[in-house]
Coordinates of N, CA, C and O in Angstrom, one line a residue:
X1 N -78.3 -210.4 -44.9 CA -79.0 -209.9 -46.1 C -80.4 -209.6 -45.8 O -81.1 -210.5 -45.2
X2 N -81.1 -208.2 -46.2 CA -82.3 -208.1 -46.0 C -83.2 -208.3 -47.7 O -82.8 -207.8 -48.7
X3 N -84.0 -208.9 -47.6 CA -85.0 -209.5 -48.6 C -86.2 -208.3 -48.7 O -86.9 -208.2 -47.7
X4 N -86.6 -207.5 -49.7 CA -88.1 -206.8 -49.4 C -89.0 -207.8 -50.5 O -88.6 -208.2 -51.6
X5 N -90.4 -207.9 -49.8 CA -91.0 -208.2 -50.6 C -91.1 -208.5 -51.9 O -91.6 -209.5 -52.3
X6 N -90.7 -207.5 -52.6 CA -90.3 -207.9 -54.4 C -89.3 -208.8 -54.9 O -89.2 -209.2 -56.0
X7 N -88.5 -209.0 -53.7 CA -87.3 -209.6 -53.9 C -86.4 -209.1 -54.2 O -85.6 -209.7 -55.0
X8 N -86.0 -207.7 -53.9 CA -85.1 -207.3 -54.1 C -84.3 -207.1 -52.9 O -84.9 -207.5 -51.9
X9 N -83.1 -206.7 -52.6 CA -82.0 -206.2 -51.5 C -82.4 -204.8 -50.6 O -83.3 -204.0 -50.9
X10 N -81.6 -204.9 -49.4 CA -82.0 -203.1 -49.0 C -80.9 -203.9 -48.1 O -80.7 -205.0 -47.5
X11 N -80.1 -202.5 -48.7 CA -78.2 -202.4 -48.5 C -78.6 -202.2 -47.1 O -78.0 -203.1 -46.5
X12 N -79.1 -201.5 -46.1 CA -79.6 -201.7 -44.8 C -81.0 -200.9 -44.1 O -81.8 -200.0 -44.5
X13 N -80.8 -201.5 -42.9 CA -82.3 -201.3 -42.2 C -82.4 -201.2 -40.9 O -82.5 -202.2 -40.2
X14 N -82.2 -199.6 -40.4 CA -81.9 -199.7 -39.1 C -83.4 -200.3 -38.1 O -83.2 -200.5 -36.9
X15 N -84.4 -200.5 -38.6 CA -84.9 -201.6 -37.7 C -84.9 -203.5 -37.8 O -85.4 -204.3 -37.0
X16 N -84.4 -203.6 -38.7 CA -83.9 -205.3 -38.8 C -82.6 -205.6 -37.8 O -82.3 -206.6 -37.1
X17 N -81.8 -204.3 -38.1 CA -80.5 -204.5 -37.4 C -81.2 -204.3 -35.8 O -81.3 -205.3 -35.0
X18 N -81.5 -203.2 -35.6 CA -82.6 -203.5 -34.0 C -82.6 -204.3 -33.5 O -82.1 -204.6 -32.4
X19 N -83.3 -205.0 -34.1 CA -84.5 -206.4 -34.1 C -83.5 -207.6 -34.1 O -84.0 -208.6 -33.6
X20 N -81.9 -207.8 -34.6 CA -81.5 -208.5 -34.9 C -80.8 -208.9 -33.1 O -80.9 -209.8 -32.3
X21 N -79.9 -207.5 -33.1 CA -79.1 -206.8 -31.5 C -80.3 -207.3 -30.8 O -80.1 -208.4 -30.5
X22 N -81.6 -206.8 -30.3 CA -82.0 -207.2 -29.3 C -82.7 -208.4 -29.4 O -83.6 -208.5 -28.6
X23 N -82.7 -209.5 -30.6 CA -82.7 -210.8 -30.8 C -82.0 -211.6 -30.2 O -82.6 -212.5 -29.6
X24 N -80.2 -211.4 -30.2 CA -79.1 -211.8 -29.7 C -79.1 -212.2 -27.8 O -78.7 -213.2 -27.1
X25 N -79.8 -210.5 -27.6 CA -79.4 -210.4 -26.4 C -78.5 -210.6 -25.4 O -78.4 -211.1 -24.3
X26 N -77.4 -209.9 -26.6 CA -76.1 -209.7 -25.8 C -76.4 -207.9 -25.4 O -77.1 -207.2 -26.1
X27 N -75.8 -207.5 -24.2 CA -75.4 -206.3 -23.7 C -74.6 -205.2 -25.1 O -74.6 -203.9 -25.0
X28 N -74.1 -205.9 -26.3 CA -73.6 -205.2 -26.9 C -73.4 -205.9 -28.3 O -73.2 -207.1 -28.2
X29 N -73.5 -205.4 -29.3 CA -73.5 -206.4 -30.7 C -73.3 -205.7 -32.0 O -73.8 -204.6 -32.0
X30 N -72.6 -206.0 -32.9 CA -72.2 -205.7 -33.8 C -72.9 -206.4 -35.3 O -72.3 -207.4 -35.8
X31 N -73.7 -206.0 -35.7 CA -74.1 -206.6 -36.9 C -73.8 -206.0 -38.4 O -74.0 -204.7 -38.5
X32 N -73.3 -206.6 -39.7 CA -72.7 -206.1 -40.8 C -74.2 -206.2 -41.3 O -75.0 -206.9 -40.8
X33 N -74.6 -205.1 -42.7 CA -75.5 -205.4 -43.2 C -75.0 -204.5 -44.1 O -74.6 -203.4 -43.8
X34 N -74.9 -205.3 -45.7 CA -74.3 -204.5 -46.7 C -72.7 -204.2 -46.3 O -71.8 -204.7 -45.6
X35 N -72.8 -203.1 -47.0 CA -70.8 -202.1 -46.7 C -70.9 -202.0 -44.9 O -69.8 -202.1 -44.3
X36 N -71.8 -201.9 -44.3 CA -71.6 -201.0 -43.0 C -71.5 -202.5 -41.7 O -71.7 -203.7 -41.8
X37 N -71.3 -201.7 -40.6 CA -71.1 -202.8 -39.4 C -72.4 -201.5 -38.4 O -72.1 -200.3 -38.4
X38 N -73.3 -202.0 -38.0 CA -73.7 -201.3 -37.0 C -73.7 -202.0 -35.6 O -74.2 -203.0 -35.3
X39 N -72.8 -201.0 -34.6 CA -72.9 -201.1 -33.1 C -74.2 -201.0 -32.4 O -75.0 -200.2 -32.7
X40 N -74.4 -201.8 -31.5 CA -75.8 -201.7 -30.9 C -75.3 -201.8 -29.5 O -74.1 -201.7 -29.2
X41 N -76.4 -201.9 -28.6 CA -76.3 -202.2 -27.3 C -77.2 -201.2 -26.9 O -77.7 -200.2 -27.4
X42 N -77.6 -202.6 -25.3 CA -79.1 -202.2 -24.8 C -78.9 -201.0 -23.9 O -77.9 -201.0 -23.2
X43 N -79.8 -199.9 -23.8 CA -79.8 -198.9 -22.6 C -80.6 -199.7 -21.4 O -81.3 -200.7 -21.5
X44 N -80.2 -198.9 -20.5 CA -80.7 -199.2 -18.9 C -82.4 -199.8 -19.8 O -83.0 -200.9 -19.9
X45 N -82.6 -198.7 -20.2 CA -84.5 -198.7 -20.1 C -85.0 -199.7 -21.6 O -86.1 -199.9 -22.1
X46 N -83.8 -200.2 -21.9 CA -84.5 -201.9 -22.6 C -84.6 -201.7 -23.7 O -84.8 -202.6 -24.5
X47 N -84.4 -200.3 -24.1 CA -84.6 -199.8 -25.7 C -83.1 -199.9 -26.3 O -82.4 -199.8 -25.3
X48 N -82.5 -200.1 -27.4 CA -81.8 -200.9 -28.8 C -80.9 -199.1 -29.0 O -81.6 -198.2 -29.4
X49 N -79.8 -198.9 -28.7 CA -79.3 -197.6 -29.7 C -78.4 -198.3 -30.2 O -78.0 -199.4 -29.8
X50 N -78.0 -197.9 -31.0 CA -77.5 -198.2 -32.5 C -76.5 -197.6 -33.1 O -77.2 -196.5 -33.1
X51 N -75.3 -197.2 -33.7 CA -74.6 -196.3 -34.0 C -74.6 -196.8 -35.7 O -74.3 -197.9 -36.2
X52 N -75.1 -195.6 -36.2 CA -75.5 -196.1 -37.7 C -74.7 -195.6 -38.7 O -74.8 -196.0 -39.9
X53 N -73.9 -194.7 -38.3 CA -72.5 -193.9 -39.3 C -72.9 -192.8 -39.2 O -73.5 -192.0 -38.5
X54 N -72.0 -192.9 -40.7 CA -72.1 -191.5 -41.6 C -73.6 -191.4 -42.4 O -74.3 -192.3 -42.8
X55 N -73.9 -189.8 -42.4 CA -75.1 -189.7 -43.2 C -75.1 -188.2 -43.5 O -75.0 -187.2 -42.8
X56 N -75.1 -188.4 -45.1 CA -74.9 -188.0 -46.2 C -76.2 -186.9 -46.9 O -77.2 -187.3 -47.5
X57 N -75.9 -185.4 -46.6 CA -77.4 -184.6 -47.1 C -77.0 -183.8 -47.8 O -76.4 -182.8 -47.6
X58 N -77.6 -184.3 -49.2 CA -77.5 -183.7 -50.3 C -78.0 -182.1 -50.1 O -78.2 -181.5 -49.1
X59 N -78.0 -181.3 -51.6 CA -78.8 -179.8 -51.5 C -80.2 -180.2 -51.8 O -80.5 -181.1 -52.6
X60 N -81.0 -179.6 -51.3 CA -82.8 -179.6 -51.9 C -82.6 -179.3 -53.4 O -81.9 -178.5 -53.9
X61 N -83.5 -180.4 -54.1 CA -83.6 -180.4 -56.1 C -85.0 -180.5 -55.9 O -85.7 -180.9 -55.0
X62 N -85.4 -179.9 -57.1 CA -86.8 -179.8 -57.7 C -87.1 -181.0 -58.3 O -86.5 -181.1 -59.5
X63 N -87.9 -182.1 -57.9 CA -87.9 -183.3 -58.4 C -89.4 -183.7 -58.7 O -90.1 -184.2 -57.8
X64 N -90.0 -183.5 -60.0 CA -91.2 -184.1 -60.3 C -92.4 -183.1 -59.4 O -93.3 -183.5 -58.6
X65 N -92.1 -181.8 -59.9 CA -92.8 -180.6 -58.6 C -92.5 -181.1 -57.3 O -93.2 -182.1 -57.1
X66 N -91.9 -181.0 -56.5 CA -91.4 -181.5 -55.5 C -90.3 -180.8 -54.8 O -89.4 -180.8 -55.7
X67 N -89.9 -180.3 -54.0 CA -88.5 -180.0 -53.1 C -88.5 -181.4 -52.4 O -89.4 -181.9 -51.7
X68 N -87.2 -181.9 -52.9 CA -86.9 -183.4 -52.1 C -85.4 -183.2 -52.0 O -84.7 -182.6 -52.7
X69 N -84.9 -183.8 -50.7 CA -83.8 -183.5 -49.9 C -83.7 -185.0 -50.4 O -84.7 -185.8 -50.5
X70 N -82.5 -185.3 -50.8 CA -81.8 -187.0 -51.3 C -80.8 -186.7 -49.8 O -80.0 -185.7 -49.5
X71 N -81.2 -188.2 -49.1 CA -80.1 -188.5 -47.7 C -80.0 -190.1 -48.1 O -80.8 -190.9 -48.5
X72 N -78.5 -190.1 -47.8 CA -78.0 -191.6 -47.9 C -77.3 -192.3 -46.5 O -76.3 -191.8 -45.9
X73 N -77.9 -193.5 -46.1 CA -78.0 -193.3 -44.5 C -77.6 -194.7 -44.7 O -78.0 -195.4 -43.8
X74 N -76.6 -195.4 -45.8 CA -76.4 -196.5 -46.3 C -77.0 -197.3 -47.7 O -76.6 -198.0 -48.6
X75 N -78.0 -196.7 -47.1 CA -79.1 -197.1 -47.8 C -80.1 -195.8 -48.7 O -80.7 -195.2 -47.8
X76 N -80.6 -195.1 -50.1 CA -80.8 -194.0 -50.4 C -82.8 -193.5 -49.8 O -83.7 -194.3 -49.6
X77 N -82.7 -192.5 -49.7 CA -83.7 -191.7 -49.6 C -84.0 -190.5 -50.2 O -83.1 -189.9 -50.8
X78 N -85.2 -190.1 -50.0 CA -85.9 -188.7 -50.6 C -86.7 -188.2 -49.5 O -87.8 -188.8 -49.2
X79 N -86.4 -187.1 -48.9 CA -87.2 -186.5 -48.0 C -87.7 -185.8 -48.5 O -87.3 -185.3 -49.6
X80 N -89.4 -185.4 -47.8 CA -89.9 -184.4 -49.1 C -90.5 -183.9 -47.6 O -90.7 -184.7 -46.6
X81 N -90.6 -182.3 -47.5 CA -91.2 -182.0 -46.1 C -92.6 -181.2 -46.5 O -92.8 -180.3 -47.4
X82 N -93.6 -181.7 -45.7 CA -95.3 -181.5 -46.3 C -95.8 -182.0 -45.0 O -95.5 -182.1 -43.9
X83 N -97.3 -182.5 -46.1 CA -98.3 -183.2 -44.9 C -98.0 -184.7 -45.6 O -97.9 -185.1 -46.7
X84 N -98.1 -185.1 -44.1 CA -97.6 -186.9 -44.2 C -99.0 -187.6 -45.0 O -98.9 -188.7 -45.6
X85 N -99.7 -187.2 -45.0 CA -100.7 -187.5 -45.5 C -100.9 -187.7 -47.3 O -101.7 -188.4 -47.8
X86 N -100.1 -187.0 -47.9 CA -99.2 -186.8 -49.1 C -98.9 -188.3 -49.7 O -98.8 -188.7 -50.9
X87 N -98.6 -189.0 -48.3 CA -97.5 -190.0 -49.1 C -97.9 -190.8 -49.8 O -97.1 -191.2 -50.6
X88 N -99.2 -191.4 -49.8 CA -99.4 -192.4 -50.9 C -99.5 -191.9 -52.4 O -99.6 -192.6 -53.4
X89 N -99.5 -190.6 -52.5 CA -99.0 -190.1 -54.1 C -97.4 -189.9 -54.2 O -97.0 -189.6 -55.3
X90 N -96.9 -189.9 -53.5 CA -95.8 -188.8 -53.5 C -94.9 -190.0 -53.1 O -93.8 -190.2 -53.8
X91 N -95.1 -190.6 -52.4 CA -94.3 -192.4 -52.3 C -93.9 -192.8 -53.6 O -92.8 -192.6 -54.2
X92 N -95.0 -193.4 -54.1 CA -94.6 -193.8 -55.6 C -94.1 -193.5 -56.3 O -93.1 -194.1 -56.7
X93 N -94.4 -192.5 -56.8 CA -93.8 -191.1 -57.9 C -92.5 -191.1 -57.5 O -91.8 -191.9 -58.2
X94 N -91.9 -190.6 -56.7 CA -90.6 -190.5 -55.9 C -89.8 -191.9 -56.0 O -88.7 -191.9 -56.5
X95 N -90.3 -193.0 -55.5 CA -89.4 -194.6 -55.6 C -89.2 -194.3 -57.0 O -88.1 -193.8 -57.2
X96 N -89.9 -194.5 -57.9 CA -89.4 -195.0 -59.2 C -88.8 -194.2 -60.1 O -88.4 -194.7 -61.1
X97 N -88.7 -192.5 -59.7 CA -88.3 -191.4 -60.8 C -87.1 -191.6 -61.4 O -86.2 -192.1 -60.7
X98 N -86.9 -191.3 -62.4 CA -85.3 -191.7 -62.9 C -84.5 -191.3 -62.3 O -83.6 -192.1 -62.3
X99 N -84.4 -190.1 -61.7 CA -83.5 -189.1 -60.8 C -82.5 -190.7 -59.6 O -81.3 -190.9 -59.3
X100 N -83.8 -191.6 -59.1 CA -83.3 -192.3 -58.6 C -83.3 -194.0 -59.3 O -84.1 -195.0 -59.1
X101 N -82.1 -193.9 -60.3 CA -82.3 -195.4 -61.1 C -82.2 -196.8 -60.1 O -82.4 -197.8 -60.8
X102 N -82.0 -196.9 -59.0 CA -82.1 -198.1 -58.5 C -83.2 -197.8 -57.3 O -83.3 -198.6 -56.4
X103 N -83.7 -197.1 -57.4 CA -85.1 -196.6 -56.6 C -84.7 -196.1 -55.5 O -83.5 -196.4 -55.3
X104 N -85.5 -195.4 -54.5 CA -85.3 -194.9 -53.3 C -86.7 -195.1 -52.0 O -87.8 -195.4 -52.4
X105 N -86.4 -194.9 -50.9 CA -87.3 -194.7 -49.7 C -87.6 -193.5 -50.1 O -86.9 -192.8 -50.8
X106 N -89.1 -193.3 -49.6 CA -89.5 -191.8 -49.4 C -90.2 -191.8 -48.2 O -91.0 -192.5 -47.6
X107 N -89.6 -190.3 -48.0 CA -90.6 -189.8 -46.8 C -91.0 -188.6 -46.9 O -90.2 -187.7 -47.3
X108 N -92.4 -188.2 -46.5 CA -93.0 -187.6 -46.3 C -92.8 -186.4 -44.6 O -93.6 -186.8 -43.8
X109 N -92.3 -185.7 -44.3 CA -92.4 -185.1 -43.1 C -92.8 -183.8 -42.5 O -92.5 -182.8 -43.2
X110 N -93.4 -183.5 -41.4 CA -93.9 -182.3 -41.0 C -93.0 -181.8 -39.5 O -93.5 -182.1 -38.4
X111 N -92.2 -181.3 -39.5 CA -91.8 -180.5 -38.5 C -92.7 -180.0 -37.2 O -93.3 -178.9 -37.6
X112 N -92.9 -180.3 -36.3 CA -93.7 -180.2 -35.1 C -93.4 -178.9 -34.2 O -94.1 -178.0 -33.8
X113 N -92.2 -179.3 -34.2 CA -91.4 -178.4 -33.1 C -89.9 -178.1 -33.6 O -89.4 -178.3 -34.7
X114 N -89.3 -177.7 -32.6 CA -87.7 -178.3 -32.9 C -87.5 -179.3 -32.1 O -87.6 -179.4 -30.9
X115 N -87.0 -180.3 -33.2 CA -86.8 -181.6 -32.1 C -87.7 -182.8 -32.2 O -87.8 -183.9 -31.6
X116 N -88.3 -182.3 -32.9 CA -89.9 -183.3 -32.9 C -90.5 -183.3 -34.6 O -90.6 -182.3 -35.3
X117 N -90.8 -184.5 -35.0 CA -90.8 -184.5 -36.4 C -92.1 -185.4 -36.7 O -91.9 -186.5 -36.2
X118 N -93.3 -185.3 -37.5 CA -94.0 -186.4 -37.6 C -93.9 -186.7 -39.1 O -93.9 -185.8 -39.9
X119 N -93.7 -188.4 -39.4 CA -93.4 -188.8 -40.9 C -94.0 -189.9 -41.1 O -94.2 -190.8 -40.2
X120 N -94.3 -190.0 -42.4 CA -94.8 -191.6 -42.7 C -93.5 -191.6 -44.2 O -92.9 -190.8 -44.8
X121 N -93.6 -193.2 -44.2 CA -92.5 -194.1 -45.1 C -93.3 -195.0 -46.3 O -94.3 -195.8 -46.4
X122 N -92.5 -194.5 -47.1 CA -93.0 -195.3 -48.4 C -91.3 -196.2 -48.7 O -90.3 -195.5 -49.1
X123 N -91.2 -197.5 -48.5 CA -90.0 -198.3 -48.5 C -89.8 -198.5 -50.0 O -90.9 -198.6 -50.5
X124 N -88.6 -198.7 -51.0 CA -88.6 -199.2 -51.9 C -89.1 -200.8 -51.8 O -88.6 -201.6 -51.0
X125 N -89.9 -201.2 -52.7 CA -89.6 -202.5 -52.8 C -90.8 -203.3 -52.0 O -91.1 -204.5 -52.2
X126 N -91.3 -202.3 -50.9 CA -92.1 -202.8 -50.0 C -93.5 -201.9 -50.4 O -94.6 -202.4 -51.0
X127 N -93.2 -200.8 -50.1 CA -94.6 -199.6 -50.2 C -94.7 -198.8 -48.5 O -93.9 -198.6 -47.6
X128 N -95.7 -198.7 -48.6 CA -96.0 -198.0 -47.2 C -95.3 -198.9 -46.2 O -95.2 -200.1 -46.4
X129 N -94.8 -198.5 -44.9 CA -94.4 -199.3 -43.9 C -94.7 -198.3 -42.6 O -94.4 -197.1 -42.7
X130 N -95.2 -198.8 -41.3 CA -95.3 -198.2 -40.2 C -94.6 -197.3 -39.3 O -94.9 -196.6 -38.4
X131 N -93.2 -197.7 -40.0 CA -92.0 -197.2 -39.7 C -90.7 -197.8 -40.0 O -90.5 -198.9 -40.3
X132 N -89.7 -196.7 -39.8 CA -88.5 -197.1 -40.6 C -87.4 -196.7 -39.9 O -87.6 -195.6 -39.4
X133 N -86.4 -197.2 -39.7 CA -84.8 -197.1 -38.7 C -84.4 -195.8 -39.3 O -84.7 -194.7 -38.8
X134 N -83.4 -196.0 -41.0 CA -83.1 -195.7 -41.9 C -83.6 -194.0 -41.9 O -83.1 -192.9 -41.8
X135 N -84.9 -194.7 -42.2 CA -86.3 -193.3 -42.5 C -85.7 -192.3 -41.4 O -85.0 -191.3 -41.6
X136 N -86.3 -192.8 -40.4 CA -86.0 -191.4 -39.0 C -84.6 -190.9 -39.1 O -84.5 -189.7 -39.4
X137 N -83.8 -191.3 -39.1 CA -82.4 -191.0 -39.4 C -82.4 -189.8 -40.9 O -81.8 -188.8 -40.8
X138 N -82.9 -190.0 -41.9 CA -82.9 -189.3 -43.1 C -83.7 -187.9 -42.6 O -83.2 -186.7 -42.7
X139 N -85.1 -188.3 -42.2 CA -85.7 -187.1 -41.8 C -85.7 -186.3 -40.8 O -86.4 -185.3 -40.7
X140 N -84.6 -187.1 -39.8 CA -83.8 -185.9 -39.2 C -83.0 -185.0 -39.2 O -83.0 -183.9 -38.7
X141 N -82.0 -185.9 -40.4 CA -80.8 -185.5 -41.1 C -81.4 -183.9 -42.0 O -81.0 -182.7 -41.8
X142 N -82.4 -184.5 -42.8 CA -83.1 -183.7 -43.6 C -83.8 -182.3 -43.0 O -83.9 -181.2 -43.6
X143 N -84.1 -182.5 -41.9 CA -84.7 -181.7 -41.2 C -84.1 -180.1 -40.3 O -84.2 -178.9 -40.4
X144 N -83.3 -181.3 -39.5 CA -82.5 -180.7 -38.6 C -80.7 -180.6 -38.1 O -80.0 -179.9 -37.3
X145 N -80.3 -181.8 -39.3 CA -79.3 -181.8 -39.2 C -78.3 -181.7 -37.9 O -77.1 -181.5 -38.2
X146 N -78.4 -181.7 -37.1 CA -77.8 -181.4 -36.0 C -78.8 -182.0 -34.7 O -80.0 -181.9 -34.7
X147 N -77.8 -182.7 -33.3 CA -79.0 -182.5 -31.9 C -79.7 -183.9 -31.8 O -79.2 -184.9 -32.2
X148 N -80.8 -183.9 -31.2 CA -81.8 -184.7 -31.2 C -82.7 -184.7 -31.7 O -83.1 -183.5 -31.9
X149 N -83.5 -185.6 -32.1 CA -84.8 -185.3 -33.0 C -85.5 -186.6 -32.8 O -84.7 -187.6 -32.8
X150 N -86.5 -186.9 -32.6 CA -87.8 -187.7 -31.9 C -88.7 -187.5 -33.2 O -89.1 -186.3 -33.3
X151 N -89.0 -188.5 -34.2 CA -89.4 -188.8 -35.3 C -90.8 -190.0 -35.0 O -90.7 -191.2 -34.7
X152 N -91.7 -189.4 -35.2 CA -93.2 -190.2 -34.8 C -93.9 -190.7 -36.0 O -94.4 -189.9 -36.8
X153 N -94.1 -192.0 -36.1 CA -94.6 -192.4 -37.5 C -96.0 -193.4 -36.9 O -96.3 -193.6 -35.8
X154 N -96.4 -193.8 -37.8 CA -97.7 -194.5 -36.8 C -97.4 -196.1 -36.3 O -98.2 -196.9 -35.8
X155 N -96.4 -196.4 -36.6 CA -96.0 -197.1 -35.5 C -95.0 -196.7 -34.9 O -94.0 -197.4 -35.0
X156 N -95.1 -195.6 -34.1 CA -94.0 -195.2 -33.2 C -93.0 -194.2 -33.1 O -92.8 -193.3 -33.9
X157 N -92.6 -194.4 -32.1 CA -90.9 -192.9 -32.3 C -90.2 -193.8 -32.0 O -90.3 -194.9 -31.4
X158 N -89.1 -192.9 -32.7 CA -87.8 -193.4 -32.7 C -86.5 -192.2 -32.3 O -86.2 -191.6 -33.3
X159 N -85.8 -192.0 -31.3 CA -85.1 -190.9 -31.3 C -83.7 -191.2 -32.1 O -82.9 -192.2 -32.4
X160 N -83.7 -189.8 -32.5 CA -82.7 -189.9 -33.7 C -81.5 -188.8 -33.0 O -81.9 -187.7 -32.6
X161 N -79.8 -189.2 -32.9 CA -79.2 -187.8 -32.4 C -77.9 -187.9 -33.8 O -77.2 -188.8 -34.2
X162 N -77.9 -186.7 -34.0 CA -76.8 -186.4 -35.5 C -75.8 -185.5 -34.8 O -76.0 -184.4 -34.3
X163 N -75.0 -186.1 -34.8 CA -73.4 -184.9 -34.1 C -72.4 -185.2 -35.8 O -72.2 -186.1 -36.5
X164 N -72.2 -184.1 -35.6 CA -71.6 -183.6 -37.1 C -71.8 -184.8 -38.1 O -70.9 -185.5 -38.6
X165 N -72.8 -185.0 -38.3 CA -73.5 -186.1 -39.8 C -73.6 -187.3 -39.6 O -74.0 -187.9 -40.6
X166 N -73.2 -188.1 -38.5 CA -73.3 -189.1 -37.8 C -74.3 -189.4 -36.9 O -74.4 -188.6 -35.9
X167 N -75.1 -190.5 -37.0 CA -76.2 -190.7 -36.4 C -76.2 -192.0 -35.9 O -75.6 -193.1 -36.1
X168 N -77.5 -191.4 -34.5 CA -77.4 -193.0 -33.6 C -78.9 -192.9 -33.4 O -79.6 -191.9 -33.4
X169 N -79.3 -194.3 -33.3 CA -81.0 -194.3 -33.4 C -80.9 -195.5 -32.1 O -80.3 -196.4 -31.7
X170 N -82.4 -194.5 -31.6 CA -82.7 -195.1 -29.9 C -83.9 -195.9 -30.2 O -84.8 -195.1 -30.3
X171 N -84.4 -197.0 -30.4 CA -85.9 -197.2 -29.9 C -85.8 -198.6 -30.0 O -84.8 -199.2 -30.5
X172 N -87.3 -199.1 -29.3 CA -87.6 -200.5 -29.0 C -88.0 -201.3 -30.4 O -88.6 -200.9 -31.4
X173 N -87.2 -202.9 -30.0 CA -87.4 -203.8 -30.8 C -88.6 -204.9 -30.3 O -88.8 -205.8 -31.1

């Protein structure tokens, strides 16, 4: 069970599960969190990939002046694609709108390249966070749907690869 700050739940978190797998320090590990079981295991180069499921991309809706992509990666989100810089208005507004009654993550993202994504995270429950498992996975999803995608938040990247809506997340714990 993950606890946020307010005390509420977050059905999952692909950097706790990370953190949990290269906690263990087995070659390979399976942790449940919520409905889901995520596969882990270390690569040669020490970094945590993860097999995180299915993920789920809604159509773009007009939400509160907003184009926001809703992705469900276990756990719900609102991708909104802009300047990351946005997010401490656009965070808030977004968690709490009714559109999403048990609240949502938001993210903010700017497409770089193809392949390359820069985002910051507003967490339900938490607020801003440096980065997010979950997150990179959504604003990939959201983004590019397909391939690899290398998602940079200010604390870090995380590579993200989606083969037909299924995603696996690469980075250090």
């Amino acid at each position: 069970v993950i606890w946020n700050p307010d005390g509420s739940t977050a059905e999952m978190s692909g950097n706790a599960t990370r953190i949990v797998a290269a906690w263990l320090g087995a070659e390979r590990t399976t942790v449940r969190v919520g409905g889901r079981e995520v596969d882990a295991r270390r690569t040669d180069g020490g970094l945590i990939e993860q097999d995180l499921g299915e993920v789920k991309v809604a159509e773009p809706e007009r939400i509160a002046g907003l184009d926001v992509i809703a992705v469900d990666v276990g756990n719900p989100h609102a991708v909104v694609v802009g300047d990351p810089d946005d997010l401490p208005l656009v965070g808030p507004l977004l968690e709490t709108h009714p559109r999403f009654p048990r609240r949502t993550n938001v993210q903010v993202a700017r497409v770089e390249a193809p392949g390359r994504v820069t985002a910051r995270v507003w967490e339900r429950g938490v607020g801003e966070t440096r980065a997010s498992g979950t997150s990179a996975v959504a604003v990939a999803a959201a983004t590019h749907g397909e391939g690899d995608v290398v998602v940079s938040f200010p604390g870090g990247e995380l590579l993200v690869r989606l083969d037909r809506r299924h995603a696996y997340l690469t980075g250090a714990a």
